[in-house]
Structures are given as structure tokens and as C-alpha cells.
């Protein structure tokens, strides 16, 4: 080899792997942007990258299916700013996919396509970006949804904290779904699909280095298949759905109680609060009812369909621990209360202030 | 009044105006989040806020019209990180609306609904937020589109630079549109709807305090009505459309030339570069072909329809200055060149590196 130069090697452009960190130029819209998308983002998304290119805008065919309503779509969006980017049970990439899929599902929609917009701080390691986008791709593929359009912006050091991800989603309504926060009626059962408080306490524990993270894991998971089973079983008797993310179960219940002008009475003894969540909440002075969840839902279901819907929920992995946690009463409109373990009733307010910033 | 208390005044909750600045709690998902959306964001959006509430997800009816294709939607997303937030001719709010409307339009779609996700730095003045969101509402209403779903996250001081806005859009395809970056053919005319370089040089001038901003204004404007007229006039002869944003006209042309495996020859004498843009570019060592635009488009049109399409473009406010700036030739595939004023030909490359960070 001495004294010779391989012409192919000599003409090899500088590969991205040698750059190692995201540069401002990766957000320029020019050559480096094209390389970042072609060499890092699209390969990392894998099968979830529709057509192998992420475009500014994409045409998406709406599925023609008797199970889906035509003539309307459901649209949602969420920005994710969770810190740290990676936590037990997920990362900002999978969280973004699950969060948007779940927003669609809570309106009774089947997700069809997602978009992903990244705001990246200059200097972020390319490997970290690749890992996050890979996680997005794996999560999207597991949800059966493609990421059809995207955008990447890079801001200077100090102008953002590593990375923010904004996803938007489009879905089609399940035929038979009639779901709305204002459709709840007195005597509806309040069903919960799984334990509460896991996501918020997990992220907090990692951030504060408390060691709880060895025992708890975020519940981040998609809920659209659970919802499809619930609607198939209960039809229009499934009145309202909500995934209690920021603000926790308490805030979700207060919003729905206000929108439907009903009261909600929870039964504390029926509320699934894992022991580790209770311990972490004790330590931080948090109420598990105010802690964010990313993989459970609360449902308001007419009494005659409760048994059917609960059975349907328990048939799906995301709902094996489903149970009834409360009942809707006629009033006073908008009040959420809870019968505590010791038999007294206390009011359950919305979260005021902010106990857990950047939890999602 | 002395010695008496008006009960109504005494029970008045603390209004947001006294808070004056965005708090972490405004992103909590609880009470403060609900107040920010109800008291600031929804009123500021005005008529553009669909139904008076911004939800996590919204059902959007697809218009049934002979002019629109059914069975498919077009989806796009963009994050906006422009600095400063306000510049002559627009702000991050109107820019976000126009940018997403234009991404849809470039695929031949009529915008139906937008989503808006805000990432706000703690401490941002509420008045600034209100002004930006008001601008979004005005821009959306002027485009004839509603903002149907939204999200607000707040990060601590120093974790973002004031505010980032991510919009996503859903649109329906114009019947008769057959637009794609890979549909360009040899002999197509390259049409440009208006002058180039205004957005990038305007933002740069404000940021650097150069004083050019008295003479130049961003071209930020929606282009969907222009596109509708072009498709009505030219139908399937309108082969490709692109709004040359980040990376400028040069990057847009290079992408399309590569996708369609054709060459493009620009005529420098036909390129509309305003004198102030040329002066600013001289000062910064920028090529006007690499500077971002937010209110013009480049179109590739079959020769037989050029006259009709140009006439249609000139009938719309956004296209009064439209003209032909180049021609497609058979090859070499992907090469963009320009015949300069002095009669020689030079290659027009994509932008490499980043001359103008945070321009949109």
C-alpha cells in the first residue's frame, strides 16, 4: 500500500459519523440537512419512514374500511420536552409516538399517519439523535403507523436543551365510536385501564438520581388497540375517554366533570397506586392523582355496558389490570371527590402550579 | 365606596394579566394550563380557533367538493425557531401558519386544518405570547383555515430561546393536480412567482441591526390560492412546485433536478433580486440563491401551458411579478447551472454549511 492512493478512498466524502455532533448546518435546508435526513434519520426510522423519504408534505391515502367512518379525520399534536431524554421504559422518541397515537385514540380514532418535527441543540451527539429516532421508528412500527413528513431545525448551543420533538397525527374514526368529554351521564362507571403514577415518578426518579428507577418503569405505551376493543364491545356506551398525562388523573377527571356538568366520586381503595409510586410521591410531597401517566386511560361507560367493556379491556395487554375506580353522580356539576381509605370524602382538585416540569 | 366591598370584585380570581410572565405551571396540564388556554390563547386566536377550544385532538370534517379529491389527505409539519420572534412583514406566528399552508400547497393541496404546538421558555412575557398567537389567528383566518388542536409546553429559563412554534397541517388534494418533484421533464419552463431573498435578508438585517430593515420586508405570505389558480389553468402540466425556504432557490432546484434526473439552466438576467437584497447579500457574502424565502414559489410547467399558467399566476396578488427564470434541459441529471449576466455559465450548488441560522 505504501506510496499508492486508492482513488475511491481519496474521493470519499467526509461521512457523517466523523462529524459526530449535530452542526448548525444540519438545519440549513441545504446539503448537510439532506445528508442528515438521508444518512441518519430515514435509516433510523426504518420501516416506519413512509417511502424511504421524509418530505415537507406527504399524500396519505385514507383507508376504505367498513370499520372506519369516512368523510372526517381526527388530528392531534403534542410537543415533547421531557428531561432526561431517556428513562426506564422509553425515551422522548417513543413517548412522542405513543403520546400522539393516544391523543387520537382518546377521540375514538385509529392512527393513520404521523409527522415528526425535531428542534435540536447544536452539538448534540449524532449517536444520541440516531438512538432517539430509531426508538421513534420502532414505536411507530409497533403501532402500525408510518411517519410521513418531518422537519429538522438546529438552534445554537444554549438556545434549546438537547432536543424537543413535536409529533402530529391523523387518524380515522372508528365506526360506532361516539366519544366526547361532554357525553358523560350520571351513573356512568369510571374505569381505569391500569396503575397510575408510573411515568411521572420514573422520570422524576431518574432526574433526581433517587434510585427508585430500578423498581419502576414508565407506563409509556400505545392505547389505540385497547380503545378499538372497548368501542367494539361498548359502542356508543363508551361516553368519554382520556389518557391522564400532565396534570394526572385528577386533572383529567375535573375537565370531563366540568365539560359534562356532572360529579365524579372516586373510591380510593380501588385506585391502583403501585407501592413504589406511593413511596416516591411521599418523598416528594406529590399526590399520585396529579402525577403524569403515559400508558393508561380513564373511561366513562354506561352501566349496562360496564361488564362487557371491562372484559374487552382485560383481553388486551394494555388493559389486563383494568377495573372500576369510581362512579358518576348527578352533581354538583364539575366536582370530583374521593372516598378515602378511612371512609371520609375529600375533594380532588386539578393540579395547581407545577410539581413536575418537563415530564413529557 | 369607603368601607364597603363589592362581593363580585372580592371574589374575582387573580387574572392572568397580573402574572405577566409565563410560569412553569402554565405547562403543567393543570389549572394554570387551562387558564392560559382559555384566557390567552383561545381569545388571541379569535375566529381561527375552531369551536372556541383547543383540544388534544379534534375531529375535522373533510369537505365534499367536486374540486377536491376524496380518499386521501396531505399532511405536513414544520418547526419554527426564527430569531428574533418579530421582523418586518411578520413574526413567528404568521410565519408558522404560512409555512405549513405553503407546504400543503406545494403538494397541490387546499389547507383544511392546522395544529399548533408551542414550546415556551419560562418568563416569556404574556403580552408577547398573546401578540404571537393573535398573529397566528389573523394569518390562519386570512388563509381560510382553522387551528383545531394544540399543545403548550413550558421549559425552564435557559432551556429554550423564548418560543418555538410547531405547526402541522392537513389538506385535501385539488382535483386535477399531479404534482411531484420527480415529474419534471426536459423542456419544462421554470417559473418563479416573485422576487427572491427578501425573508432571509430581512431577518438577518433585524438581527444584526443593520438598518436594511427599513427598506426590505419579509415576503411571508400564503401561496395556496396562487397554486389553485395555477392548477386550474395548467392542470397536470404543472409538474412540480416548491417554495424555496431554507437553502434558498438553489437548494430547491437541486433537489427537484436530482429527483427528476434532469438539468436546470437558469437565466440570471431574468432572476428578480431586489436591489436591497443584493446589497445585503454583498455585505454578508451571501448568494441570493441560497437565502430563504417564505412567500414565493418555483414551478416546473410543460411548454404548452406556460402562457396560461403565467397569466393565472399574475392574476393573483402573490404572483403579480411572476415570470420565467429558466428551462429544463435533458442533462446531466441533477445539475443546476446559470447563464450569468456576462454570458458565461456557472454551476449553482446546494447550500453547504449554514450562513443564516434560525431564519425560519
XYZ file of C-alpha atoms in Angstrom:
720
model
C 0.000 0.000 0.000
C 2.975 2.264 0.568
C 3.120 5.115 -1.885
C -0.233 4.362 -3.507
C -3.561 6.057 -3.031
C -6.810 4.215 -3.596
C -8.769 6.654 -5.807
C -12.102 5.536 -4.330
C -10.898 6.210 -0.797
C -9.390 9.537 -1.792
C -12.677 10.782 -3.243
C -14.779 9.558 -0.323
C -16.766 12.475 1.109
C -16.437 13.086 4.819
C -19.023 10.746 6.313
C -21.444 11.937 8.971
C -20.020 9.537 11.519
C -16.850 11.657 11.677
C -18.891 14.775 12.367
C -20.285 13.046 15.445
C -22.252 16.090 16.579
C -25.159 17.992 15.138
C -23.981 21.230 13.500
C -25.961 24.359 12.753
C -25.543 23.446 9.097
C -27.626 20.312 9.638
C -30.584 22.648 9.940
C -29.699 24.799 6.932
C -32.055 23.208 4.444
C -29.050 22.603 2.193
C -26.549 19.821 1.661
C -25.941 18.928 5.313
C -29.686 18.821 6.049
C -30.198 16.468 3.135
C -27.353 14.244 4.381
C -28.685 14.175 7.937
C -32.104 13.093 6.712
C -30.743 10.589 4.182
C -27.929 9.079 6.280
C -29.244 9.278 9.841
C -32.956 9.982 10.192
C -34.519 7.876 7.437
C -32.352 4.786 8.126
C -33.049 5.123 11.855
C -36.807 5.327 11.321
C -36.558 2.118 9.314
C -39.847 0.641 8.175
C -41.781 3.494 9.780
C -40.387 6.027 7.280
C -43.014 6.032 4.584
C -41.492 5.561 1.144
C -37.961 5.974 2.412
C -38.031 9.777 2.318
C -39.304 12.296 4.798
C -40.842 15.154 2.878
C -42.177 18.575 3.794
C -45.636 17.267 2.993
C -46.956 13.841 2.041
C -50.072 12.460 0.428
C -51.733 9.859 2.655
C -54.444 7.556 1.363
C -57.336 7.162 3.786
C -58.202 3.501 4.316
C -61.576 2.487 2.930
C -62.930 0.142 5.590
C -66.376 -0.612 6.937
C -64.870 -0.317 10.411
C -63.905 3.314 9.826
C -66.047 6.354 9.214
C -65.338 8.275 6.015
C -65.631 11.993 5.447
C -63.747 13.067 8.553
C -60.314 12.738 10.088
C -59.041 13.269 13.626
C -55.995 15.487 14.097
C -53.747 15.963 17.113
C -50.396 17.396 18.080
C -48.042 17.400 21.055
C -44.618 18.795 21.803
C -42.306 16.697 23.959
C -39.657 18.317 26.131
C -39.033 15.509 28.623
C -35.792 15.635 30.583
C -33.802 13.396 30.636
C -34.260 12.234 27.052
C -34.044 8.565 28.054
C -35.736 6.940 31.053
C -36.704 3.421 32.132
C -39.463 2.277 29.792
C -38.862 4.746 26.980
C -37.344 7.924 25.650
C -38.509 11.150 24.060
C -38.901 9.363 20.712
C -41.167 6.513 21.779
C -43.001 8.867 24.144
C -43.797 11.236 21.267
C -45.190 8.431 19.134
C -47.257 6.960 21.972
C -48.498 10.368 23.085
C -49.838 11.314 19.681
C -51.281 7.879 18.955
C -53.036 8.059 22.324
C -54.427 11.551 21.703
C -56.029 10.189 18.538
C -57.257 7.063 20.309
C -58.942 9.123 23.036
C -61.185 10.587 20.321
C -62.033 7.097 19.068
C -59.649 7.227 16.120
C -57.310 4.712 14.554
C -53.956 6.383 13.796
C -53.109 6.540 10.082
C -50.003 8.700 9.834
C -47.690 10.787 11.980
C -45.401 13.721 11.337
C -42.287 14.476 13.378
C -40.586 17.842 13.787
C -37.280 17.995 15.656
C -35.688 21.041 17.252
C -32.098 20.070 18.063
C -29.451 21.947 20.025
C -26.182 22.368 18.169
C -23.600 19.911 19.472
C -25.982 17.056 20.254
C -24.159 13.778 19.576
C -25.333 12.222 16.303
C -25.433 8.866 18.123
C -27.998 10.206 20.594
C -30.100 11.581 17.754
C -29.867 8.254 15.944
C -30.944 6.331 19.056
C -33.967 8.599 19.630
C -35.103 8.441 16.014
C -34.593 4.669 15.966
C -36.847 4.465 19.002
C -39.472 6.571 17.202
C -39.345 4.216 14.251
C -39.670 1.102 16.401
C -42.580 2.616 18.337
C -44.370 3.748 15.176
C -43.956 0.365 13.516
C -45.317 -1.342 16.637
C -48.346 0.966 16.453
C -48.848 0.136 12.775
C -48.415 3.739 11.733
C -45.964 5.452 9.370
C -44.125 8.732 9.806
C -44.892 10.508 6.549
C -43.467 14.014 6.893
C -40.881 15.687 9.024
C -38.782 18.708 9.719
C -35.436 19.292 11.421
C -34.296 22.588 12.868
C -30.996 23.190 14.651
C -30.542 26.058 17.118
C -27.297 27.280 18.628
C -25.813 25.933 21.863
C -27.847 27.119 24.810
C -30.935 28.004 22.740
C -32.598 24.649 23.477
C -31.959 21.795 25.897
C -30.666 18.966 23.656
C -33.825 18.130 21.735
C -37.548 18.792 21.534
C -39.829 16.576 19.481
C -43.218 17.610 18.144
C -45.427 14.960 16.626
C -48.764 15.420 14.916
C -51.117 12.650 13.951
C -54.011 11.980 11.633
C -56.487 9.199 12.235
C -59.834 7.871 11.087
C -62.809 7.485 13.407
C -63.815 4.018 14.477
C -67.296 3.388 13.168
C -69.624 3.248 16.160
C -67.490 5.475 18.377
C -69.335 8.406 19.938
C -66.799 9.745 22.356
C -66.711 13.213 23.862
C -65.802 14.869 27.147
C -69.357 16.294 27.277
C -71.178 12.968 26.789
C -70.791 11.624 30.352
C -74.028 10.880 32.235
C -74.966 10.266 35.834
C -74.454 6.633 36.880
C -71.666 6.079 34.333
C -68.893 3.905 35.683
C -65.372 5.334 35.812
C -62.972 2.691 34.531
C -59.188 2.822 34.685
C -57.042 0.634 32.433
C -54.005 0.285 34.681
C -51.895 1.619 37.558
C -51.298 5.356 37.898
C -48.253 7.491 38.587
C -45.583 5.369 36.942
C -44.417 7.734 34.214
C -44.062 10.837 36.337
C -42.335 9.177 39.253
C -39.987 7.259 36.934
C -38.807 10.391 35.110
C -38.503 12.294 38.370
C -36.543 9.493 39.988
C -34.032 9.358 37.117
C -33.703 13.119 37.040
C -33.061 13.367 40.752
C -30.936 10.218 40.895
C -33.054 8.700 43.653
C -32.664 5.066 42.796
C -36.390 4.360 42.523
C -35.793 3.865 38.817
C -34.570 0.352 39.453
C -38.037 -0.544 40.739
C -40.345 1.492 38.498
C -40.737 1.939 34.766
C -42.709 4.429 32.732
C -46.027 3.071 31.536
C -45.491 4.696 28.105
C -47.408 2.557 25.602
C -49.942 2.920 22.788
C -53.605 2.583 23.700
C -55.329 2.561 20.302
C -55.839 -1.200 20.221
C -57.315 -1.079 23.719
C -59.722 1.635 22.585
C -60.715 -0.335 19.487
C -61.641 -3.311 21.678
C -63.597 -1.066 24.054
C -65.595 0.532 21.234
C -66.231 -2.852 19.638
C -67.626 -4.080 22.973
C -69.451 -0.990 24.190
C -70.180 1.074 21.080
C -71.866 4.376 21.896
C -71.995 3.403 25.594
C -68.317 4.383 25.828
C -69.053 8.039 26.554
C -65.666 9.600 27.238
C -62.001 8.599 27.208
C -58.930 10.373 28.455
C -55.295 9.452 28.946
C -54.310 11.233 32.158
C -50.938 12.671 31.139
C -49.729 16.043 32.542
C -51.887 17.043 35.488
C -52.622 13.394 36.210
C -55.889 11.573 36.769
C -57.239 14.401 38.925
C -56.969 16.991 36.158
C -58.443 14.660 33.536
C -61.441 13.875 35.735
C -62.010 17.532 36.596
C -62.007 18.512 32.928
C -64.505 15.836 31.985
C -66.735 16.503 35.007
C -66.831 20.188 34.079
C -67.498 19.523 30.389
C -70.356 17.111 31.133
C -71.684 19.067 34.151
C -71.608 16.011 36.400
C -69.842 14.996 39.608
C -67.364 12.136 39.940
C -66.864 10.073 43.085
C -63.652 8.031 43.194
C -63.064 5.091 45.528
C -59.517 5.343 46.888
C -59.429 1.665 47.796
C -59.989 0.775 44.125
C -57.251 3.080 42.788
C -54.209 1.119 41.600
C -51.205 3.018 43.010
C -48.063 0.852 42.915
C -46.115 0.796 46.208
C -43.042 2.387 44.581
C -45.168 5.214 43.193
C -46.673 5.813 46.624
C -43.188 5.862 48.174
C -41.814 8.304 45.595
C -44.879 10.538 45.999
C -44.438 10.538 49.784
C -40.831 11.587 49.384
C -41.635 14.488 47.049
C -44.911 15.527 48.612
C -46.788 14.647 45.428
C -50.327 13.361 45.060
C -50.362 10.278 42.781
C -53.573 11.705 41.318
C -51.548 14.642 39.959
C -48.679 12.620 38.513
C -48.437 12.136 34.732
C -49.236 8.813 33.080
C -48.431 7.835 29.502
C -49.942 4.404 29.139
C -53.292 4.211 30.887
C -56.718 5.649 30.197
C -59.805 6.534 32.136
C -63.172 5.719 30.551
C -66.744 6.717 31.331
C -69.100 3.909 30.381
C -72.874 3.480 30.667
C -73.782 0.984 33.438
C -75.334 -1.603 31.140
C -72.054 -1.993 29.171
C -69.555 -1.958 32.036
C -69.087 -5.725 32.259
C -68.633 -6.103 28.505
C -66.218 -3.186 28.231
C -64.147 -4.313 31.227
C -63.879 -7.806 29.768
C -62.755 -6.314 26.454
C -60.173 -4.145 28.217
C -58.750 -7.088 30.128
C -58.336 -9.037 26.868
C -55.668 -6.557 25.697
C -52.148 -6.295 27.122
C -52.571 -2.608 27.942
C -55.730 -3.325 29.931
C -55.121 -6.526 31.874
C -55.311 -4.611 35.189
C -58.454 -2.641 34.244
C -61.062 -2.005 36.885
C -63.761 0.362 38.072
C -62.432 3.184 40.245
C -65.460 5.411 40.632
C -68.946 6.453 39.629
C -70.598 9.500 38.115
C -73.200 11.232 40.240
C -75.639 13.946 39.268
C -73.905 16.841 40.945
C -72.685 19.333 41.947
C -71.569 19.870 38.362
C -67.815 19.674 37.899
C -66.935 18.345 41.369
C -64.544 15.428 41.711
C -64.394 13.812 45.158
C -62.892 10.662 46.585
C -63.970 8.326 49.334
C -60.704 7.733 51.157
C -59.452 4.552 52.799
C -60.650 5.818 56.164
C -64.154 6.377 54.818
C -64.289 10.171 54.595
C -64.799 12.093 51.388
C -62.307 14.666 50.112
C -62.375 16.950 47.090
C -59.933 16.073 44.291
C -58.770 19.289 42.659
C -56.960 19.904 39.429
C -53.233 20.337 39.716
C -52.362 23.941 40.538
C -48.825 25.142 39.881
C -46.217 22.744 38.618
C -44.728 19.948 40.663
C -43.067 18.064 37.817
C -41.841 20.219 34.950
C -40.702 18.593 31.690
C -42.260 15.260 32.495
C -43.332 14.716 28.870
C -67.311 53.233 48.300
C -65.414 53.688 51.568
C -65.894 50.797 53.973
C -67.789 48.631 51.501
C -66.551 45.696 49.460
C -68.158 44.766 46.183
C -68.692 40.989 46.520
C -68.194 40.444 42.808
C -64.854 42.223 42.878
C -63.788 40.436 46.056
C -64.383 37.013 44.508
C -62.631 37.845 41.263
C -59.889 35.295 40.646
C -56.411 36.633 40.054
C -56.411 37.437 36.358
C -53.580 36.290 34.153
C -52.686 39.859 33.289
C -51.205 40.253 36.771
C -48.996 37.227 36.243
C -47.497 38.961 33.231
C -44.990 36.209 32.527
C -45.287 32.583 31.548
C -44.658 30.308 34.525
C -43.610 26.673 34.554
C -47.091 25.967 35.926
C -48.620 27.171 32.647
C -47.261 23.976 31.144
C -48.411 21.682 33.951
C -51.541 20.352 32.315
C -53.478 21.548 35.358
C -55.322 24.684 36.405
C -52.797 27.227 35.091
C -52.560 25.465 31.740
C -56.336 25.548 31.414
C -56.371 29.260 32.269
C -53.624 30.092 29.794
C -55.512 28.331 27.001
C -58.904 29.762 27.995
C -57.843 33.335 28.826
C -54.927 33.984 26.471
C -54.539 31.517 23.633
C -58.119 30.887 22.510
C -59.160 34.589 22.661
C -55.993 35.573 20.809
C -56.607 33.034 18.056
C -60.059 34.530 17.628
C -62.115 33.179 14.749
C -59.326 30.782 13.787
C -59.784 28.729 16.990
C -62.182 26.029 15.915
C -65.123 25.728 18.272
C -63.581 28.046 20.835
C -61.486 25.327 22.439
C -58.119 23.916 21.546
C -58.144 20.228 22.282
C -55.554 17.488 22.332
C -57.246 16.057 19.267
C -60.104 17.267 17.091
C -62.460 15.730 14.574
C -62.287 17.553 11.234
C -64.881 17.020 8.529
C -63.366 16.689 5.068
C -65.103 18.955 2.570
C -67.096 17.111 -0.082
C -66.403 19.113 -3.221
C -66.031 18.232 -6.873
C -62.907 20.403 -6.870
C -61.188 18.179 -4.280
C -60.106 14.585 -4.472
C -61.579 12.284 -1.827
C -59.911 9.279 -0.240
C -56.624 10.965 0.563
C -55.270 13.835 2.610
C -51.993 15.719 2.519
C -50.075 16.135 5.762
C -47.158 18.401 6.628
C -45.274 19.751 9.611
C -42.664 22.393 10.364
C -40.961 23.722 13.480
C -40.218 27.428 13.588
C -37.297 28.778 15.611
C -36.842 32.165 13.928
C -34.896 34.796 15.865
C -35.993 37.493 16.501
C -39.620 36.489 17.015
C -40.889 39.595 15.212
C -39.500 41.063 11.963
C -40.747 43.415 9.245
C -43.543 41.621 7.423
C -44.358 39.024 10.046
C -43.499 37.117 13.181
C -43.019 33.508 14.240
C -46.816 33.086 14.460
C -47.757 34.211 10.953
C -44.630 32.548 9.569
C -45.676 29.204 11.081
C -49.146 29.432 9.542
C -47.856 30.485 6.125
C -45.082 27.897 6.176
C -47.416 24.994 6.805
C -50.104 26.242 4.422
C -47.399 26.549 1.767
C -46.009 23.065 2.390
C -49.505 21.709 1.725
C -49.963 23.953 -1.318
C -46.688 22.725 -2.847
C -48.254 19.248 -2.990
C -51.339 20.646 -4.698
C -53.473 20.644 -1.573
C -56.009 23.063 -0.147
C -55.395 23.503 3.598
C -58.245 22.280 5.791
C -56.976 22.471 9.359
C -53.830 23.273 11.306
C -52.462 22.273 14.690
C -50.125 24.420 16.758
C -47.708 23.229 19.440
C -45.837 25.827 21.466
C -42.646 25.333 23.470
C -42.252 28.411 25.652
C -39.359 29.487 27.853
C -40.369 30.262 31.423
C -40.507 34.022 31.941
C -41.707 34.984 28.475
C -43.999 37.996 28.792
C -47.644 37.003 28.435
C -48.108 40.044 26.195
C -45.532 38.713 23.736
C -47.222 35.331 23.720
C -50.592 36.991 23.163
C -49.247 39.040 20.246
C -47.721 35.985 18.565
C -50.848 33.877 18.963
C -53.029 36.764 17.754
C -50.854 36.926 14.655
C -51.321 33.162 14.138
C -55.082 33.622 14.371
C -55.132 36.507 11.900
C -52.910 34.617 9.462
C -54.990 31.438 9.726
C -58.264 33.315 9.229
C -56.813 35.070 6.182
C -55.889 31.645 4.790
C -59.405 30.345 5.449
C -58.131 27.626 7.771
C -58.864 26.829 11.422
C -56.464 25.788 14.174
C -58.165 22.724 15.569
C -55.789 21.250 18.107
C -52.870 22.485 20.112
C -50.381 21.892 22.862
C -48.384 24.140 25.169
C -45.207 23.153 26.968
C -43.162 25.403 29.218
C -39.447 24.754 29.883
C -37.259 26.446 32.469
C -35.280 29.604 31.830
C -32.346 28.889 29.548
C -33.783 25.612 28.231
C -35.252 27.292 25.141
C -34.870 30.703 23.495
C -38.230 32.418 24.172
C -40.512 30.349 21.991
C -40.592 27.665 19.321
C -43.744 27.014 17.296
C -44.505 23.760 15.508
C -47.443 23.669 13.152
C -48.850 20.700 11.306
C -51.436 20.856 8.572
C -53.937 18.655 6.824
C -55.258 19.429 3.379
C -57.217 17.921 0.522
C -55.794 17.472 -2.974
C -57.006 19.762 -5.717
C -58.706 17.632 -8.324
C -56.541 17.692 -11.419
C -53.289 18.334 -9.568
C -50.485 15.898 -10.420
C -47.536 17.465 -8.716
C -44.302 15.746 -7.740
C -40.611 16.552 -7.553
C -39.973 13.595 -9.869
C -42.411 14.641 -12.614
C -40.282 17.326 -14.248
C -39.454 16.798 -17.938
C -36.941 18.234 -20.367
C -38.142 21.497 -21.945
C -40.300 22.400 -18.908
C -40.257 26.099 -18.129
C -39.004 27.169 -14.692
C -41.376 29.851 -13.395
C -40.859 31.991 -10.300
C -43.774 33.774 -8.644
C -41.898 36.746 -7.196
C -38.613 38.256 -6.016
C -36.123 36.152 -4.053
C -34.071 36.716 -0.900
C -36.430 39.021 0.983
C -37.215 36.862 4.015
C -33.666 35.831 4.841
C -32.096 39.240 4.385
C -34.896 40.927 6.360
C -34.490 38.651 9.385
C -30.710 38.899 9.196
C -30.848 42.674 8.955
C -33.057 42.971 12.048
C -30.932 40.531 13.982
C -27.704 42.320 13.164
C -29.237 45.791 13.467
C -28.015 46.821 10.051
C -30.761 49.200 9.086
C -31.723 47.439 5.859
C -34.977 46.536 7.581
C -36.378 49.957 6.764
C -36.116 49.115 3.077
C -36.954 45.390 2.965
C -39.773 43.259 4.288
C -40.157 39.506 4.564
C -42.201 38.034 1.722
C -44.009 35.710 4.211
C -47.431 35.030 2.685
C -49.716 32.101 1.880
C -49.470 30.609 -1.604
C -52.400 28.181 -1.695
C -54.661 30.464 -3.728
C -51.863 31.037 -6.220
C -51.432 27.274 -6.561
C -55.172 26.747 -7.019
C -55.173 29.217 -9.931
C -52.110 27.565 -11.456
C -53.650 24.097 -11.295
C -56.946 25.394 -12.654
C -55.053 26.868 -15.610
C -52.443 24.207 -16.221
C -53.844 21.001 -14.722
C -51.424 18.095 -14.976
C -48.996 20.290 -16.940
C -47.925 21.830 -13.626
C -45.301 19.178 -12.925
C -43.564 20.345 -9.746
C -43.859 23.138 -7.187
C -41.552 24.215 -4.392
C -41.391 27.156 -2.033
C -37.669 27.852 -1.721
C -37.373 28.362 2.055
C -34.212 27.328 3.957
C -31.422 26.660 1.482
C -32.985 29.086 -0.986
C -33.862 28.701 -4.652
C -30.583 26.901 -5.363
C -31.320 24.059 -2.927
C -34.936 23.693 -4.127
C -33.851 23.466 -7.767
C -31.070 20.984 -6.980
C -33.497 18.710 -5.122
C -36.009 18.721 -7.949
C -33.354 18.297 -10.637
C -31.995 15.288 -8.762
C -35.441 13.755 -8.164
C -36.454 14.113 -11.820
C -32.975 13.311 -13.222
C -32.892 16.422 -15.373
C -30.729 19.545 -15.615
C -31.896 23.095 -14.989
C -30.485 26.171 -16.685
C -31.302 29.491 -15.009
C -31.048 32.862 -16.711
C -29.504 35.312 -14.233
C -30.873 38.331 -16.114
C -34.427 37.030 -15.516
C -33.950 36.418 -11.770
C -35.793 39.015 -9.689
C -33.307 40.019 -6.960
C -34.365 43.310 -5.301
C -31.561 45.873 -5.030
C -31.716 45.840 -1.209
C -31.402 42.061 -1.170
C -28.391 42.265 -3.473
C -26.819 44.913 -1.226
C -27.403 42.878 1.954
C -26.034 39.746 0.289
C -22.916 41.634 -0.839
C -22.347 42.830 2.700
C -22.650 39.328 4.215
C -21.042 37.412 1.400
C -24.272 35.545 0.712
C -25.602 34.241 -2.572
C -29.241 35.380 -3.066
C -29.888 31.913 -4.476
C -29.121 30.446 -1.026
C -31.232 32.876 1.001
C -34.573 31.715 2.446
C -37.893 32.848 1.005
C -41.311 32.444 2.641
C -43.709 33.805 0.047
C -42.668 32.766 -3.422
C -42.675 29.505 -5.325
C -40.843 27.957 -8.218
C -42.870 25.906 -10.695
C -41.967 23.485 -13.462
C -44.560 23.673 -16.231
C -44.874 21.936 -19.604
C -44.131 24.336 -22.501
C -47.644 24.252 -23.986
C -49.171 25.566 -20.713
C -46.623 28.203 -19.783
C -48.564 31.183 -21.130
C -51.812 30.102 -19.455
C -50.132 29.337 -16.114
C -48.172 32.598 -16.084
C -51.345 34.558 -16.804
C -53.101 32.745 -13.965
C -50.200 33.471 -11.612
C -50.206 37.171 -12.474
C -53.950 37.348 -11.707
C -53.264 36.636 -8.008
C -51.658 39.107 -5.589
C -48.899 36.649 -4.652
C -47.971 36.185 -8.313
C -48.150 39.604 -9.967
C -44.394 39.578 -10.551
C -44.296 36.016 -11.894
C -42.008 35.219 -14.767
C -39.909 32.532 -16.410
C -36.396 32.268 -14.955
C -35.063 29.149 -16.597
C -35.559 25.993 -18.609
C -35.167 22.282 -18.030
C -32.660 20.500 -20.217
C -32.060 16.814 -20.670
C -28.891 16.510 -18.612
C -26.564 15.897 -16.944
C -29.090 14.620 -14.407
C -29.258 16.733 -11.275
C -27.141 19.630 -12.478
C -28.334 23.186 -11.946
C -26.456 25.887 -13.848
C -26.990 29.558 -14.572
C -26.161 31.741 -17.538
C -24.754 34.825 -15.840
C -25.154 38.453 -16.816
C -21.772 38.342 -18.559
C -22.841 35.370 -20.643
C -20.871 32.550 -19.018
C -22.413 29.534 -17.346
C -21.771 28.629 -13.712
C -22.902 25.694 -11.605
C -25.499 26.516 -8.914
C -24.853 24.265 -5.929
C -26.974 23.456 -2.925
C -26.193 25.436 0.178
C -23.362 23.798 2.138
C -22.919 24.716 5.784
C -25.139 27.329 7.366
C -24.953 31.015 6.592
C -28.222 32.056 8.207
C -29.205 30.008 11.253
C -32.708 30.395 12.739
C -34.084 32.148 9.696
C -37.453 30.349 9.990
